[in-house]
Coordinates of C-alpha atoms in Angstrom, one line a residue:
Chain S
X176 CA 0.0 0.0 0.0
X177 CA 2.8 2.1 0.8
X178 CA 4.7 1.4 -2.2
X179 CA 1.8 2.4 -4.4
X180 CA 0.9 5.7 -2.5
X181 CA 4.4 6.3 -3.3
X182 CA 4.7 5.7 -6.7
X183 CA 1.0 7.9 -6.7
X184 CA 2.6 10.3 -5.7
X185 CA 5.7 10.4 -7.8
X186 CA 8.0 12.6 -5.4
X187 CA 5.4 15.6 -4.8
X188 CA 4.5 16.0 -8.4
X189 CA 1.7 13.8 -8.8
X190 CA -0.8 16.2 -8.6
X191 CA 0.8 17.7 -11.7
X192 CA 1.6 14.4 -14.0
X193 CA -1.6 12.3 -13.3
X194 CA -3.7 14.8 -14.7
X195 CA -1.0 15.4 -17.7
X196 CA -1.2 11.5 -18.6
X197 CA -5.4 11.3 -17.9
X198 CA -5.9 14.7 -19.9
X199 CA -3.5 12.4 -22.4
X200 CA -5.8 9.7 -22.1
X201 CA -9.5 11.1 -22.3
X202 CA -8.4 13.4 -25.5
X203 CA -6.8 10.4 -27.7
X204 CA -9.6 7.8 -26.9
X205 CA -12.3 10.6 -27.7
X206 CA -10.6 11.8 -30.9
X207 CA -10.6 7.8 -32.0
X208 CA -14.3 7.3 -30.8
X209 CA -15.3 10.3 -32.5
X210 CA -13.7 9.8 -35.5
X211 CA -15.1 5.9 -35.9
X212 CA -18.7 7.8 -35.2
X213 CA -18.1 10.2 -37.9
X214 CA -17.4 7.4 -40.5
X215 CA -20.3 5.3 -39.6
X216 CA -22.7 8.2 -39.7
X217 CA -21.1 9.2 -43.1
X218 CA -21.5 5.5 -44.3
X219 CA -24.9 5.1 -43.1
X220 CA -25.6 8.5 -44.8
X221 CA -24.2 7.0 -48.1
X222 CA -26.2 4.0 -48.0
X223 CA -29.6 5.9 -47.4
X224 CA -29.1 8.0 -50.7
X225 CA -27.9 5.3 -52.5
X226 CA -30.4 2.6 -51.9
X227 CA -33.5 4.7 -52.9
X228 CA -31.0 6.0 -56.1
X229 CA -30.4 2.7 -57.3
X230 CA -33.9 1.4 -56.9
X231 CA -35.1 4.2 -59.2
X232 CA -32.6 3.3 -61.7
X233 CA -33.7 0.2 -62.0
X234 CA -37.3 0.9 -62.0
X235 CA -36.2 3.2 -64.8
X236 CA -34.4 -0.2 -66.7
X237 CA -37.8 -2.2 -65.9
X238 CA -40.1 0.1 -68.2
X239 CA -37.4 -0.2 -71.3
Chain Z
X1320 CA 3.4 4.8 -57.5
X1321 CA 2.1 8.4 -55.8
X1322 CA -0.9 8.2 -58.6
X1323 CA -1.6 4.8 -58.2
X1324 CA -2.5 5.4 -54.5
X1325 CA -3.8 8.8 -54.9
X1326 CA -6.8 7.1 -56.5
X1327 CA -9.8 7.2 -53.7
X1328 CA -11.1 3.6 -54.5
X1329 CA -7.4 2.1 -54.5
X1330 CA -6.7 4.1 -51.7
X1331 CA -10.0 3.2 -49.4
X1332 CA -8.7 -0.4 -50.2
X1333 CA -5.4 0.3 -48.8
X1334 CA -6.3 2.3 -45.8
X1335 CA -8.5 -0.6 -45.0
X1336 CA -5.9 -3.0 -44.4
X1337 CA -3.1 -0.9 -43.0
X1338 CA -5.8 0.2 -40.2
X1339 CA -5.4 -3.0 -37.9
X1340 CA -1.7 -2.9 -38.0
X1341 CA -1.7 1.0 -36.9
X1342 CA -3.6 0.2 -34.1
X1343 CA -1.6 -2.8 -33.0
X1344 CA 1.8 -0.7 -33.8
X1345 CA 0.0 1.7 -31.2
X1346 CA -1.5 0.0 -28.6
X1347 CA 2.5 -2.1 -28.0
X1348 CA 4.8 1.4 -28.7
X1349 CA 2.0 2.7 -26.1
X1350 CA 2.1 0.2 -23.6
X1351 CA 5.7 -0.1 -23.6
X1352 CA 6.8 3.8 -23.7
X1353 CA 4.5 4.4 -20.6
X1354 CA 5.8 1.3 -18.7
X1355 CA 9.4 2.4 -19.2
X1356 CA 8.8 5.9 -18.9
X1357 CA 6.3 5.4 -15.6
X1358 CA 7.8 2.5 -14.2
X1359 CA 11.2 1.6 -15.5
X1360 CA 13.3 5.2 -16.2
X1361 CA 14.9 7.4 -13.4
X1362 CA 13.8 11.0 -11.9
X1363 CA 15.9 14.0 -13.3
X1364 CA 18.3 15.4 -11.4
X1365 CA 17.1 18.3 -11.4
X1366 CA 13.6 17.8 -12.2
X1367 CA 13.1 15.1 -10.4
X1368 CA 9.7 13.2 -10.9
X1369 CA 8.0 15.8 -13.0
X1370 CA 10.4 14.8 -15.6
X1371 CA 8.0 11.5 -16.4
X1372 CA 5.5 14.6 -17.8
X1373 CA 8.0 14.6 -20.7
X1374 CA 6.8 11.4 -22.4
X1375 CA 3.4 13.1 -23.3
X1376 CA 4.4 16.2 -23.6
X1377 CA 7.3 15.9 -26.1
X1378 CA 5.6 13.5 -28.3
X1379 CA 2.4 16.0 -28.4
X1380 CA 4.7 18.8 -29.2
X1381 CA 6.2 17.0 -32.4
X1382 CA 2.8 15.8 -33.9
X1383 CA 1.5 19.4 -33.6
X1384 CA 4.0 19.8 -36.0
X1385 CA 4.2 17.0 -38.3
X1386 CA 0.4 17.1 -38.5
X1387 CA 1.0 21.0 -39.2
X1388 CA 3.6 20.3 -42.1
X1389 CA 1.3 17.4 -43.2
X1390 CA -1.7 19.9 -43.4
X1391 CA 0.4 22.1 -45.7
X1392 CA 1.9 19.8 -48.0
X1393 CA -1.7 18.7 -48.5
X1394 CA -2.4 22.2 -49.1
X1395 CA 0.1 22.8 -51.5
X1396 CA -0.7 19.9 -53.3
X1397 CA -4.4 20.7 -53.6
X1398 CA -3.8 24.4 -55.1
X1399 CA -1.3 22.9 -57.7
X1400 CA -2.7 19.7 -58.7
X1401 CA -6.2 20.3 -57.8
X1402 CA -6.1 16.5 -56.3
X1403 CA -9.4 16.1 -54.6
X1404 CA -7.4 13.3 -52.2
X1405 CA -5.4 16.1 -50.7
X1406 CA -8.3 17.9 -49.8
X1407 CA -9.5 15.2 -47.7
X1408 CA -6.4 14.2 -46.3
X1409 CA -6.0 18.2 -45.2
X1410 CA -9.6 18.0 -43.9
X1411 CA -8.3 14.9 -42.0
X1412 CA -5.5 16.2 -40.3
X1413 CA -6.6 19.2 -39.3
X1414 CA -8.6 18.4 -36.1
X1415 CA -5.6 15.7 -35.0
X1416 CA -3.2 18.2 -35.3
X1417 CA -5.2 20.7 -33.3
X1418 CA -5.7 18.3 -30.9
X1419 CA -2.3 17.4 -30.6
X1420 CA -1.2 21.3 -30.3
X1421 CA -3.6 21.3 -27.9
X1422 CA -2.2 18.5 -25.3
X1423 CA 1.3 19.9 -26.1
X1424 CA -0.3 23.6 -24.6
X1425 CA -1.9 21.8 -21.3
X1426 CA 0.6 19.4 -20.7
X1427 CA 3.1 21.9 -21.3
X1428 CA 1.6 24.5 -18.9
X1429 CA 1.4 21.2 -15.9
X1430 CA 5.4 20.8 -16.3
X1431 CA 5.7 24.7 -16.1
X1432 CA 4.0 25.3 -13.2
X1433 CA 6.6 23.0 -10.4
X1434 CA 9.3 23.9 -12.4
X1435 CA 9.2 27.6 -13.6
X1436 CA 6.4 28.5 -11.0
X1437 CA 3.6 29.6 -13.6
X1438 CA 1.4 27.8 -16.0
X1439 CA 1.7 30.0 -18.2
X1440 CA 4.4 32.8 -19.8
X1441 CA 4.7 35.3 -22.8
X1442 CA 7.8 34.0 -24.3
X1443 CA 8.4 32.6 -28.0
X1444 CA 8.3 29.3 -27.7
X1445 CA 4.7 28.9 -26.0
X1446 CA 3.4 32.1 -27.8
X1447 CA 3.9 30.7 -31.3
X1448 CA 3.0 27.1 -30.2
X1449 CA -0.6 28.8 -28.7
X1450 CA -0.6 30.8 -32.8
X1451 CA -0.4 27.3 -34.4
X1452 CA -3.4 26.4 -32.5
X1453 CA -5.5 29.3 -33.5
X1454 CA -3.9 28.6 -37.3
X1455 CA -5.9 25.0 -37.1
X1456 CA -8.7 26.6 -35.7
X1457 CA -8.3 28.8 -38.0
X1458 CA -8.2 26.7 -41.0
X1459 CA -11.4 24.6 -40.1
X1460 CA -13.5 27.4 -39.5
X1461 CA -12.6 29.1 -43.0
X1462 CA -12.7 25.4 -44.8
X1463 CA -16.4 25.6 -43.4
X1464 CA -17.6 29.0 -43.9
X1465 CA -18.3 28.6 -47.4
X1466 CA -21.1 26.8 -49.4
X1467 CA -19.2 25.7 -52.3
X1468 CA -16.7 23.2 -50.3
X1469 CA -14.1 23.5 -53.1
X1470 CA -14.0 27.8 -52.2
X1471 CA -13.4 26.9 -48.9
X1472 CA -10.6 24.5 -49.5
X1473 CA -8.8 26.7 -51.8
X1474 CA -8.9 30.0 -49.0
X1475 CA -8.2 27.6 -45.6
X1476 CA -5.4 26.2 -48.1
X1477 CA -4.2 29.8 -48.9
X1478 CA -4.3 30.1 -44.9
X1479 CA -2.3 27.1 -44.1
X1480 CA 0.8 27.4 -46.5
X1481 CA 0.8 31.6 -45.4
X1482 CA 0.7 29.9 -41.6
X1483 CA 3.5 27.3 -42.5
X1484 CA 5.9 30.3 -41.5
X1485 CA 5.5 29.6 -37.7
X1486 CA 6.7 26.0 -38.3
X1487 CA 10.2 26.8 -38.0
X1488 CA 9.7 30.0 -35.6
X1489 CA 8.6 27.7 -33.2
X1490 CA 11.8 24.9 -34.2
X1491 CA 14.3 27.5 -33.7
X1492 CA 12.2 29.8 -31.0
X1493 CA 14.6 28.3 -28.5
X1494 CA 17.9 29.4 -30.1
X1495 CA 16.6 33.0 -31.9
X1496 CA 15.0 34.3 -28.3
X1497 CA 16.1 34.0 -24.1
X1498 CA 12.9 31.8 -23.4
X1499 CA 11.8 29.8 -20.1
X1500 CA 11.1 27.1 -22.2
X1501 CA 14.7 24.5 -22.6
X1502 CA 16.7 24.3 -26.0
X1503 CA 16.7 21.6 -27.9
X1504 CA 18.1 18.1 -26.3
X1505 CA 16.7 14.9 -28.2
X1506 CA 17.9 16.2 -31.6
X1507 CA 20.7 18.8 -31.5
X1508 CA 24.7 19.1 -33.0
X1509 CA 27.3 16.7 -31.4
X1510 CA 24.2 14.1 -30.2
X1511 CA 21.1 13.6 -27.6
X1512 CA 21.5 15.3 -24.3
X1513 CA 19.0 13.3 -23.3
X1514 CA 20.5 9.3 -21.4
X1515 CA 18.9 6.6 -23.4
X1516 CA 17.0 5.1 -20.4
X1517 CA 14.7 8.2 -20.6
X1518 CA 15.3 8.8 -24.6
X1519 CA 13.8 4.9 -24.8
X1520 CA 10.7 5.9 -23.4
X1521 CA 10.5 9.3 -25.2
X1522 CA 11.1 7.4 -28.7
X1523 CA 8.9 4.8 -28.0
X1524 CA 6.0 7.1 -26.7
X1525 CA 6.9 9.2 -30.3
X1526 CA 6.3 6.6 -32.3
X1527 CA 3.2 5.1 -30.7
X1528 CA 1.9 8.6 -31.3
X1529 CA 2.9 8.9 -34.5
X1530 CA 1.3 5.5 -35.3
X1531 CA -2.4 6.7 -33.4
X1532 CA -2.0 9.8 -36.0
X1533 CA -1.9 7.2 -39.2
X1534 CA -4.6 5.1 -37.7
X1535 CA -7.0 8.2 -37.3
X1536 CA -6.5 9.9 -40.1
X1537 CA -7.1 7.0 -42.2
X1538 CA -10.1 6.0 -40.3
X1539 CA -11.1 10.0 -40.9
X1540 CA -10.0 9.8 -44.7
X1541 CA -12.5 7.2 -45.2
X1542 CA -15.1 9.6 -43.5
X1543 CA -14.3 12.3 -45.0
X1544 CA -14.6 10.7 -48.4
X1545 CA -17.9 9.0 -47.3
X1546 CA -19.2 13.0 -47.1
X1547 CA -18.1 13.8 -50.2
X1548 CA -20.2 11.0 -52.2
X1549 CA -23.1 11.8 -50.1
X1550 CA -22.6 15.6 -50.9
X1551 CA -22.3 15.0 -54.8
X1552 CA -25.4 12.3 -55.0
X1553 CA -27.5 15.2 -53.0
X1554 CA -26.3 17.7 -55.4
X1555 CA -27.4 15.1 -58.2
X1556 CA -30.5 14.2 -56.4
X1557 CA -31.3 17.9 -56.7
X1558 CA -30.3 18.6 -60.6
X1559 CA -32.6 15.4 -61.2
X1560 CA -35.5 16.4 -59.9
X1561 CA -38.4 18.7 -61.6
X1562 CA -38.0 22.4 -60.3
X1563 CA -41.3 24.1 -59.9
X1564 CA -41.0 26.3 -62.8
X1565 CA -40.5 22.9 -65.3
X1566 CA -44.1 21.6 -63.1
X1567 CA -46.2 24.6 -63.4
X1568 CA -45.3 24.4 -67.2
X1569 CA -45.9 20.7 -68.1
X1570 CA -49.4 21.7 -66.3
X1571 CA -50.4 24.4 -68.8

């Protein structure tokens, strides 16, 4: 327990490097989740336009 | 080879398989830069413990400006060759960069305040760091303040290569100007100042971010592309359908 408290508190700095590292943290992980989110969205976006597109065209083909 | 790739089907297919092993390169250069540079890599001697806020510091500091000289060269390949794959890629590394200058700026001011006694100082080093954030900012606010997207990629482009100037201001802030901020110590004349049980970490942590750059951009490429198709069938989807003028004159 000691030995951990110790290494928490990383010679009186650790009030200043555990935020560092956890501001580190939460900013990478969001920009990655965001940026998955932002594809999806955009795909699922794509394939709403498309589907409705490409069923006209081929109702188009059906009354050649 | 350059053409080959720049193609946005060719390149979706690449981008698709390179994406697994830029996470894995990311997740081990991650795992083992912070277990050597929390657990394994001794205090300065002068810094002690605070040193340890280097590893995410530093590496923050140089993707700011990779993604920075990234965004530029994309630029300058856009207004030359027109290539529509540069745009994205510019779109794409915009908001990592930012980011990136961003964590340099807080992390930054977390070592400064136990070691200079202030978050935060005036002097030419942070200054231009904090202007290369408001050049990103910048850039994505202008990309987006016009209708026609290709206007706004040719101004924010304008904007970025005219903002590439601060690049090397902030490189050589250091050595031009007396500033609280250190010189240069990982890459300088006559070697590293830095002993390789901290550089270890430092390089690791460097590459594992410059790896988690690739990965997102890539994964933001593919988005970005994504809202380009969907853009250009909208815009078709309007041209294709009957205006009201064409309606009211079938009628009569």
């Amino acid at each position: 327990m000691d030995t951990l408290l110790t290494f928490l508190n990383m010679g009186g700095y650790g009030d200043f490097i555990w935020p560092a590292y956890v501001i580190v943290t939460i900013v990478l992980a969001g920009l990655l989740i965001s940026s998955r989110r932002f594809v999806k969205a955009a795909e699922a976006e794509l394939g709403s336009i498309k589907q409705p597109h490409q069923r006209g065209r081929r109702e188009v083909g059906d009354e050649t | 080879m350059l053409h080959r790739f720049a193609n946005p089907t060719r390149f979706l297919r690449l981008a698709a398989a390179m994406q697994p092993w830029m996470a894995a390169l990311t997740g081990v250069m991650l795992a083992f830069g912070l277990y050597f540079g929390l657990f394994d890599s001794p205090g300065d001697y002068q810094q002690g413990e605070s040193v340890r806020i280097m590893y995410v510091h530093v590496p923050s500091a140089w993707m700011a400006l990779l993604c920075y000289t990234a965004l530029a060269g994309s630029c300058a390949v856009s207004l030359i060759w027109k290539h529509p794959l540069a745009d994205v890629a510019a779109r794409a590394t915009a908001p990592i960069g930012a980011w990136f200058t961003f964590l340099a700026l807080v992390t930054g001011s977390l070592w400064g305040k136990p070691m200079w006694g202030t978050w935060w100082v005036w002097d030419a080093r942070l200054t231009s760091v904090l202007i290369l954030f408001f050049l990103y900012l910048g850039y994505m606010a202008l990309d987006n303040a016009f209708d026609d997207p290709g206007r706004g990629a040719r101004a924010s482009s304008i904007l970025a290569l005219v903002g590439f100037v601060n690049v090397p201001i902030i490189k050589f802030s250091v050595d031009w100007w007396n500033t609280l901020h250190q010189p240069a110590s990982v890459i300088k004349m006559g070697g590293s100042a830095i002993h390789p049980s901290m550089l270890m970490p430092l390089l690791l942590m460097g590459v594992g971010f410059t790896s988690y750059y690739f990965w997102v951009l890539l994964i933001r490429i593919r988005g970005e592309i994504c809202a380009n198709k969907v853009r250009s069938l909208r815009l078709r989807q309007v041209h294709e359908q009957p205006s009201a003028d064409d309606l009211s004159e079938e009628a009569s």
